[in-house]
PDB file of C-alpha atoms in Angstrom:
ATOM      1  CA  MET A   1      25.062  63.211  74.822  1.00 40.00           C
ATOM      2  CA  ILE A   2      24.907  59.935  73.150  1.00 45.00           C
ATOM      3  CA  ARG A   3      28.029  58.316  71.759  1.00 51.00           C
ATOM      4  CA  GLU A   4      28.184  57.804  68.487  1.00 55.00           C
ATOM      5  CA  THR A   5      28.908  53.903  67.391  1.00 68.00           C
ATOM      6  CA  ARG A   6      31.658  52.612  65.677  1.00 66.00           C
ATOM      7  CA  ASP A   7      29.179  51.672  62.953  1.00 75.00           C
ATOM      8  CA  GLU A   8      27.575  54.988  63.278  1.00 79.00           C
ATOM      9  CA  GLU A   9      30.351  56.859  62.942  1.00 76.00           C
ATOM     10  CA  TRP A  10      32.076  55.111  59.994  1.00 81.00           C
ATOM     11  CA  ASP A  11      28.223  56.249  58.150  1.00 85.00           C
ATOM     12  CA  ARG A  12      28.649  59.444  59.252  1.00 83.00           C
ATOM     13  CA  LEU A  13      32.290  59.235  57.164  1.00 85.00           C
ATOM     14  CA  TRP A  14      31.536  57.806  54.389  1.00 89.00           C
ATOM     15  CA  ALA A  15      27.952  60.009  53.977  1.00 90.00           C
ATOM     16  CA  GLN A  16      30.815  63.294  54.045  1.00 89.00           C
ATOM     17  CA  SER A  17      33.038  61.380  52.056  1.00 92.00           C
ATOM     18  CA  ASP A  18      30.128  60.920  48.771  1.00 94.00           C
ATOM     19  CA  ALA A  19      29.085  64.329  49.423  1.00 93.00           C
ATOM     20  CA  TRP A  20      32.574  65.384  49.073  1.00 95.00           C
ATOM     21  CA  GLU A  21      32.927  63.568  45.671  1.00 96.00           C
ATOM     22  CA  ARG A  22      29.754  64.688  44.745  1.00 94.00           C
ATOM     23  CA  ALA A  23      30.609  68.351  44.914  1.00 94.00           C
ATOM     24  CA  SER A  24      34.476  67.002  42.791  1.00 94.00           C
ATOM     25  CA  SER A  25      32.084  66.005  40.400  1.00 95.00           C
ATOM     26  CA  ASN A  26      29.944  67.360  37.284  1.00 94.00           C
ATOM     27  CA  GLN A  27      26.808  66.850  39.657  1.00 91.00           C
ATOM     28  CA  ILE A  28      25.906  70.627  39.182  1.00 92.00           C
ATOM     29  CA  GLU A  29      26.491  71.328  35.333  1.00 94.00           C
ATOM     30  CA  LEU A  30      24.173  67.945  34.641  1.00 93.00           C
ATOM     31  CA  LEU A  31      21.766  69.192  37.015  1.00 92.00           C
ATOM     32  CA  SER A  32      21.889  73.084  35.283  1.00 93.00           C
ATOM     33  CA  GLU A  33      20.885  71.277  31.896  1.00 93.00           C
ATOM     34  CA  GLU A  34      18.272  69.309  33.131  1.00 94.00           C
ATOM     35  CA  SER A  35      14.764  70.598  31.463  1.00 94.00           C
ATOM     36  CA  ASP A  36      12.065  72.250  33.121  1.00 96.00           C
ATOM     37  CA  HIS A  37       9.985  68.966  33.600  1.00 95.00           C
ATOM     38  CA  SER A  38      12.752  66.706  34.409  1.00 96.00           C
ATOM     39  CA  TRP A  39      14.004  69.140  36.854  1.00 96.00           C
ATOM     40  CA  ASP A  40      10.810  69.443  38.252  1.00 97.00           C
ATOM     41  CA  LEU A  41      10.175  65.000  38.250  1.00 97.00           C
ATOM     42  CA  ILE A  42      13.513  65.337  40.146  1.00 96.00           C
ATOM     43  CA  GLN A  43      12.455  67.959  42.708  1.00 96.00           C
ATOM     44  CA  HIS A  44       9.440  66.155  43.363  1.00 97.00           C
ATOM     45  CA  ALA A  45      11.063  62.451  43.918  1.00 97.00           C
ATOM     46  CA  GLY A  46      13.545  64.179  46.616  1.00 95.00           C
ATOM     47  CA  LYS A  47      10.502  65.557  48.966  1.00 96.00           C
ATOM     48  CA  ILE A  48       8.596  62.189  48.494  1.00 97.00           C
ATOM     49  CA  ALA A  49      11.687  59.807  48.546  1.00 95.00           C
ATOM     50  CA  GLU A  50      11.523  58.817  52.456  1.00 94.00           C
ATOM     51  CA  GLU A  51       7.951  58.391  52.440  1.00 96.00           C
ATOM     52  CA  ASP A  52       6.937  57.290  49.493  1.00 97.00           C
ATOM     53  CA  PRO A  53      10.443  55.493  47.540  1.00 97.00           C
ATOM     54  CA  ALA A  54       8.417  53.355  45.182  1.00 97.00           C
ATOM     55  CA  ALA A  55       6.338  56.631  44.322  1.00 97.00           C
ATOM     56  CA  SER A  56      10.057  58.602  44.302  1.00 97.00           C
ATOM     57  CA  PHE A  57      11.508  55.867  41.910  1.00 97.00           C
ATOM     58  CA  GLN A  58       8.757  56.005  39.035  1.00 97.00           C
ATOM     59  CA  LEU A  59       8.932  59.553  39.170  1.00 97.00           C
ATOM     60  CA  TYR A  60      12.918  59.398  38.338  1.00 97.00           C
ATOM     61  CA  LEU A  61      12.034  56.932  35.960  1.00 97.00           C
ATOM     62  CA  GLU A  62       9.891  59.428  33.790  1.00 97.00           C
ATOM     63  CA  ALA A  63      12.925  61.965  33.981  1.00 97.00           C
ATOM     64  CA  VAL A  64      15.076  58.970  32.416  1.00 97.00           C
ATOM     65  CA  ASP A  65      12.676  59.262  29.287  1.00 95.00           C
ATOM     66  CA  GLY A  66      13.476  62.801  28.960  1.00 93.00           C
ATOM     67  CA  GLY A  67      16.634  61.952  28.726  1.00 94.00           C
ATOM     68  CA  SER A  68      18.092  63.452  32.943  1.00 96.00           C
ATOM     69  CA  ALA A  69      21.320  61.666  33.334  1.00 95.00           C
ATOM     70  CA  TRP A  70      20.701  62.620  36.899  1.00 94.00           C
ATOM     71  CA  SER A  71      17.770  60.893  37.043  1.00 97.00           C
ATOM     72  CA  MET A  72      19.603  57.466  35.662  1.00 97.00           C
ATOM     73  CA  GLU A  73      21.952  57.533  38.011  1.00 97.00           C
ATOM     74  CA  LYS A  74      19.049  57.938  40.962  1.00 97.00           C
ATOM     75  CA  VAL A  75      17.839  54.765  39.269  1.00 98.00           C
ATOM     76  CA  GLY A  76      20.835  52.557  39.139  1.00 98.00           C
ATOM     77  CA  TRP A  77      20.840  53.121  43.105  1.00 97.00           C
ATOM     78  CA  HIS A  78      16.883  52.340  43.340  1.00 98.00           C
ATOM     79  CA  TYR A  79      17.404  49.210  41.911  1.00 98.00           C
ATOM     80  CA  TRP A  80      21.205  48.440  43.580  1.00 98.00           C
ATOM     81  CA  THR A  81      19.353  48.707  46.708  1.00 97.00           C
ATOM     82  CA  GLY A  82      16.410  47.591  46.540  1.00 98.00           C
ATOM     83  CA  THR A  83      15.077  50.699  47.649  1.00 97.00           C
ATOM     84  CA  GLY A  84      10.879  50.789  46.019  1.00 97.00           C
ATOM     85  CA  VAL A  85      11.742  48.229  43.933  1.00 97.00           C
ATOM     86  CA  ALA A  86      12.893  45.234  44.216  1.00 98.00           C
ATOM     87  CA  ALA A  87      16.475  44.777  44.357  1.00 98.00           C
ATOM     88  CA  ASP A  88      18.482  43.967  40.508  1.00 98.00           C
ATOM     89  CA  PRO A  89      22.070  44.569  40.292  1.00 98.00           C
ATOM     90  CA  ASP A  90      21.731  43.886  35.839  1.00 98.00           C
ATOM     91  CA  MET A  91      19.158  46.896  35.521  1.00 98.00           C
ATOM     92  CA  ALA A  92      21.039  48.348  38.275  1.00 98.00           C
ATOM     93  CA  LEU A  93      24.003  48.301  36.321  1.00 98.00           C
ATOM     94  CA  LYS A  94      22.312  48.946  32.610  1.00 98.00           C
ATOM     95  CA  TYR A  95      21.327  52.257  33.909  1.00 98.00           C
ATOM     96  CA  TYR A  96      24.853  53.865  35.566  1.00 98.00           C
ATOM     97  CA  HIS A  97      25.860  52.562  32.317  1.00 97.00           C
ATOM     98  CA  ARG A  98      23.475  55.004  30.783  1.00 97.00           C
ATOM     99  CA  ALA A  99      23.780  57.907  33.019  1.00 97.00           C
ATOM    100  CA  ILE A 100      27.914  57.144  32.636  1.00 97.00           C
ATOM    101  CA  GLY A 101      26.908  57.643  28.330  1.00 96.00           C
ATOM    102  CA  ALA A 102      24.846  60.588  29.520  1.00 95.00           C
ATOM    103  CA  GLY A 103      27.820  62.170  30.978  1.00 95.00           C
ATOM    104  CA  SER A 104      27.811  61.659  35.053  1.00 96.00           C
ATOM    105  CA  TRP A 105      30.722  61.424  36.311  1.00 96.00           C
ATOM    106  CA  MET A 106      29.203  59.766  40.032  1.00 96.00           C
ATOM    107  CA  ALA A 107      27.458  57.074  37.535  1.00 97.00           C
ATOM    108  CA  THR A 108      31.412  55.882  36.974  1.00 97.00           C
ATOM    109  CA  LEU A 109      31.477  55.398  40.818  1.00 97.00           C
ATOM    110  CA  TYR A 110      28.471  53.630  41.701  1.00 97.00           C
ATOM    111  CA  TYR A 111      29.325  51.450  38.299  1.00 98.00           C
ATOM    112  CA  ALA A 112      32.583  50.778  39.408  1.00 98.00           C
ATOM    113  CA  ARG A 113      31.886  49.651  43.023  1.00 97.00           C
ATOM    114  CA  LEU A 114      29.020  47.222  41.966  1.00 98.00           C
ATOM    115  CA  LEU A 115      31.135  45.378  39.063  1.00 98.00           C
ATOM    116  CA  ALA A 116      33.600  44.938  41.679  1.00 96.00           C
ATOM    117  CA  GLU A 117      30.949  43.681  44.356  1.00 96.00           C
ATOM    118  CA  LEU A 118      29.480  41.321  41.675  1.00 97.00           C
ATOM    119  CA  GLY A 119      33.576  39.911  41.179  1.00 95.00           C
ATOM    120  CA  HIS A 120      33.760  41.693  37.862  1.00 96.00           C
ATOM    121  CA  TYR A 121      37.105  42.993  38.893  1.00 95.00           C
ATOM    122  CA  ASP A 122      38.788  43.194  35.603  1.00 96.00           C
ATOM    123  CA  ALA A 123      35.361  45.540  34.039  1.00 97.00           C
ATOM    124  CA  CYS A 124      35.881  47.648  37.431  1.00 97.00           C
ATOM    125  CA  GLU A 125      39.289  48.470  37.016  1.00 96.00           C
ATOM    126  CA  ILE A 126      39.195  49.228  33.077  1.00 96.00           C
ATOM    127  CA  THR A 127      36.213  52.070  34.591  1.00 97.00           C
ATOM    128  CA  LEU A 128      38.619  53.500  37.176  1.00 97.00           C
ATOM    129  CA  ASN A 129      40.925  53.735  35.089  1.00 96.00           C
ATOM    130  CA  ASP A 130      39.255  55.604  32.589  1.00 95.00           C
ATOM    131  CA  GLY A 131      38.159  58.301  35.414  1.00 95.00           C
ATOM    132  CA  VAL A 132      41.500  58.465  36.769  1.00 96.00           C
ATOM    133  CA  ALA A 133      43.124  59.496  32.754  1.00 96.00           C
ATOM    134  CA  SER A 134      40.494  62.154  32.855  1.00 94.00           C
ATOM    135  CA  GLY A 135      41.420  63.138  36.118  1.00 95.00           C
ATOM    136  CA  PHE A 136      38.583  62.299  38.275  1.00 96.00           C
ATOM    137  CA  ILE A 137      40.192  62.708  41.710  1.00 97.00           C
ATOM    138  CA  PRO A 138      37.204  59.885  43.016  1.00 97.00           C
ATOM    139  CA  ALA A 139      38.769  57.128  40.976  1.00 98.00           C
ATOM    140  CA  TYR A 140      41.595  57.583  42.205  1.00 97.00           C
ATOM    141  CA  PHE A 141      40.761  56.788  45.784  1.00 97.00           C
ATOM    142  CA  TRP A 142      38.237  53.890  44.285  1.00 97.00           C
ATOM    143  CA  LEU A 143      40.631  52.573  42.142  1.00 97.00           C
ATOM    144  CA  GLY A 144      43.263  52.438  45.201  1.00 96.00           C
ATOM    145  CA  TRP A 145      40.629  50.897  47.613  1.00 95.00           C
ATOM    146  CA  SER A 146      39.489  48.568  45.214  1.00 95.00           C
ATOM    147  CA  ARG A 147      42.745  47.025  44.710  1.00 94.00           C
ATOM    148  CA  TYR A 148      43.794  46.698  48.461  1.00 94.00           C
ATOM    149  CA  THR A 149      40.341  45.677  49.873  1.00 92.00           C
ATOM    150  CA  ARG A 150      41.143  42.768  47.639  1.00 91.00           C
ATOM    151  CA  SER A 151      44.461  41.743  49.187  1.00 88.00           C
ATOM    152  CA  LYS A 152      44.983  43.426  52.087  1.00 88.00           C
ATOM    153  CA  THR A 153      49.300  42.780  52.260  1.00 90.00           C
ATOM    154  CA  SER A 154      51.891  45.365  52.749  1.00 89.00           C
ATOM    155  CA  LEU A 155      52.464  44.951  48.803  1.00 91.00           C
ATOM    156  CA  ALA A 156      49.064  45.875  48.226  1.00 91.00           C
ATOM    157  CA  ARG A 157      49.607  48.873  50.223  1.00 91.00           C
ATOM    158  CA  ARG A 158      52.696  49.977  48.767  1.00 91.00           C
ATOM    159  CA  GLN A 159      50.626  49.498  45.895  1.00 93.00           C
ATOM    160  CA  VAL A 160      47.677  51.556  45.680  1.00 95.00           C
ATOM    161  CA  ARG A 161      49.611  54.347  48.522  1.00 94.00           C
ATOM    162  CA  PRO A 162      50.513  57.113  45.019  1.00 96.00           C
ATOM    163  CA  LEU A 163      46.764  56.360  44.292  1.00 97.00           C
ATOM    164  CA  MET A 164      45.630  57.181  48.013  1.00 95.00           C
ATOM    165  CA  GLU A 165      48.407  60.541  48.627  1.00 94.00           C
ATOM    166  CA  HIS A 166      47.233  61.905  45.719  1.00 97.00           C
ATOM    167  CA  ALA A 167      43.301  61.684  46.253  1.00 96.00           C
ATOM    168  CA  ALA A 168      44.354  62.747  49.623  1.00 94.00           C
ATOM    169  CA  GLU A 169      46.549  65.895  48.620  1.00 95.00           C
ATOM    170  CA  GLU A 170      43.130  66.615  46.235  1.00 96.00           C
ATOM    171  CA  GLY A 171      41.152  66.737  49.757  1.00 93.00           C
ATOM    172  CA  HIS A 172      39.336  63.072  49.408  1.00 95.00           C
ATOM    173  CA  PRO A 173      38.520  62.969  53.158  1.00 92.00           C
ATOM    174  CA  MET A 174      38.584  58.907  53.112  1.00 92.00           C
ATOM    175  CA  ALA A 175      41.741  59.129  51.278  1.00 94.00           C
ATOM    176  CA  LYS A 176      42.950  61.416  54.126  1.00 92.00           C
ATOM    177  CA  LEU A 177      41.614  58.539  56.888  1.00 90.00           C
ATOM    178  CA  PHE A 178      42.954  55.462  55.280  1.00 90.00           C
ATOM    179  CA  LEU A 179      46.458  56.754  55.074  1.00 90.00           C
ATOM    180  CA  ALA A 180      46.325  58.670  58.389  1.00 90.00           C
ATOM    181  CA  ARG A 181      44.974  55.034  59.713  1.00 89.00           C
ATOM    182  CA  TRP A 182      47.655  52.780  58.177  1.00 90.00           C
ATOM    183  CA  MET A 183      50.638  55.533  59.474  1.00 87.00           C
ATOM    184  CA  ALA A 184      49.228  55.165  62.608  1.00 90.00           C
ATOM    185  CA  ARG A 185      49.527  51.336  62.717  1.00 87.00           C
ATOM    186  CA  GLY A 186      52.711  51.580  61.055  1.00 86.00           C
ATOM    187  CA  TYR A 187      52.619  50.021  58.310  1.00 84.00           C
ATOM    188  CA  PHE A 188      54.816  53.448  56.650  1.00 82.00           C
ATOM    189  CA  GLY A 189      57.163  52.813  59.015  1.00 80.00           C
ATOM    190  CA  LEU A 190      57.748  52.927  63.188  1.00 80.00           C
ATOM    191  CA  HIS A 191      58.867  56.455  63.018  1.00 79.00           C
ATOM    192  CA  ASN A 192      55.130  58.061  61.698  1.00 74.00           C
ATOM    193  CA  ILE A 193      53.013  56.288  64.622  1.00 86.00           C
ATOM    194  CA  PRO A 194      52.396  59.432  66.143  1.00 76.00           C
ATOM    195  CA  ARG A 195      52.127  61.403  63.195  1.00 79.00           C
ATOM    196  CA  GLY A 196      49.493  59.013  61.607  1.00 74.00           C
ATOM    197  CA  TRP A 197      47.572  59.394  65.881  1.00 79.00           C
ATOM    198  CA  VAL A 198      47.733  62.612  65.667  1.00 76.00           C
ATOM    199  CA  SER A 199      45.987  63.107  62.224  1.00 74.00           C
ATOM    200  CA  VAL A 200      43.392  60.419  62.551  1.00 71.00           C
ATOM    201  CA  VAL A 201      41.986  62.436  65.903  1.00 73.00           C
ATOM    202  CA  ARG A 202      42.744  65.529  63.647  1.00 75.00           C
ATOM    203  CA  LEU A 203      40.498  64.043  60.925  1.00 68.00           C
ATOM    204  CA  ALA A 204      38.139  62.733  63.223  1.00 69.00           C
ATOM    205  CA  ALA A 205      37.052  65.927  65.491  1.00 66.00           C
ATOM    206  CA  SER A 206      36.984  67.793  62.013  1.00 68.00           C
ATOM    207  CA  SER A 207      34.021  65.509  60.611  1.00 60.00           C
ATOM    208  CA  ALA A 208      32.602  65.353  63.961  1.00 61.00           C
ATOM    209  CA  ALA A 209      32.321  69.142  63.762  1.00 58.00           C
ATOM    210  CA  ALA A 210      31.497  69.350  60.147  1.00 59.00           C
ATOM    211  CA  GLU A 211      28.283  67.503  60.763  1.00 59.00           C
ATOM    212  CA  ARG A 212      27.260  69.455  63.885  1.00 54.00           C
ATOM    213  CA  SER A 213      27.453  72.157  61.516  1.00 55.00           C
ATOM    214  CA  THR A 214      25.206  71.290  59.409  1.00 53.00           C
ATOM    215  CA  ALA A 215      23.197  69.569  61.425  1.00 49.00           C
ATOM    216  CA  PRO A 216      19.259  71.472  62.036  1.00 48.00           C
ATOM    217  CA  ALA A 217      19.413  73.648  65.340  1.00 45.00           C
TER     218      ALA A 217
END
């Protein structure tokens, strides 16, 4: 059995966290409101995404013309990552903003994360604070994460801890992991180090088990 590299492990953990966030958002509700035509385009785009990302992108664009909030978010992702089209952060922001206006809570996360990546921290904070005010749990994690990554100090950890703890209590995978890691490193007191390491090990084992359970036979 080949052991995962650290990068592969982190990619897996972030992917699982993204899946949890989608399940906690209104993605299913938005899809249920798609027109039959948009739904057909979305399904076709998903099927050919790996083999022909450019064609998939065009299908999502067509669905956007029909008012598809899901497709607005997907077009934003294509422009952000440069998948099937030349990377264009400004266009990505435009489509994410349209998706937010169409009701997508997931788009608020990507919009805020891209704003932070581009150095627009105030706009990022405003966007995530709107999510927090509306009780959208993933926004708690990303607001805490955004603030912490800009200043990885003990003061920053204390300030974002309530945000992370609330997200963790509600089940956010990465919030739970980062709190456990900080505890294991003694950031919350030396007496909490053993508890932190136990939590880290348990979370890693749980994540690996979840990955195995969804892997094809």
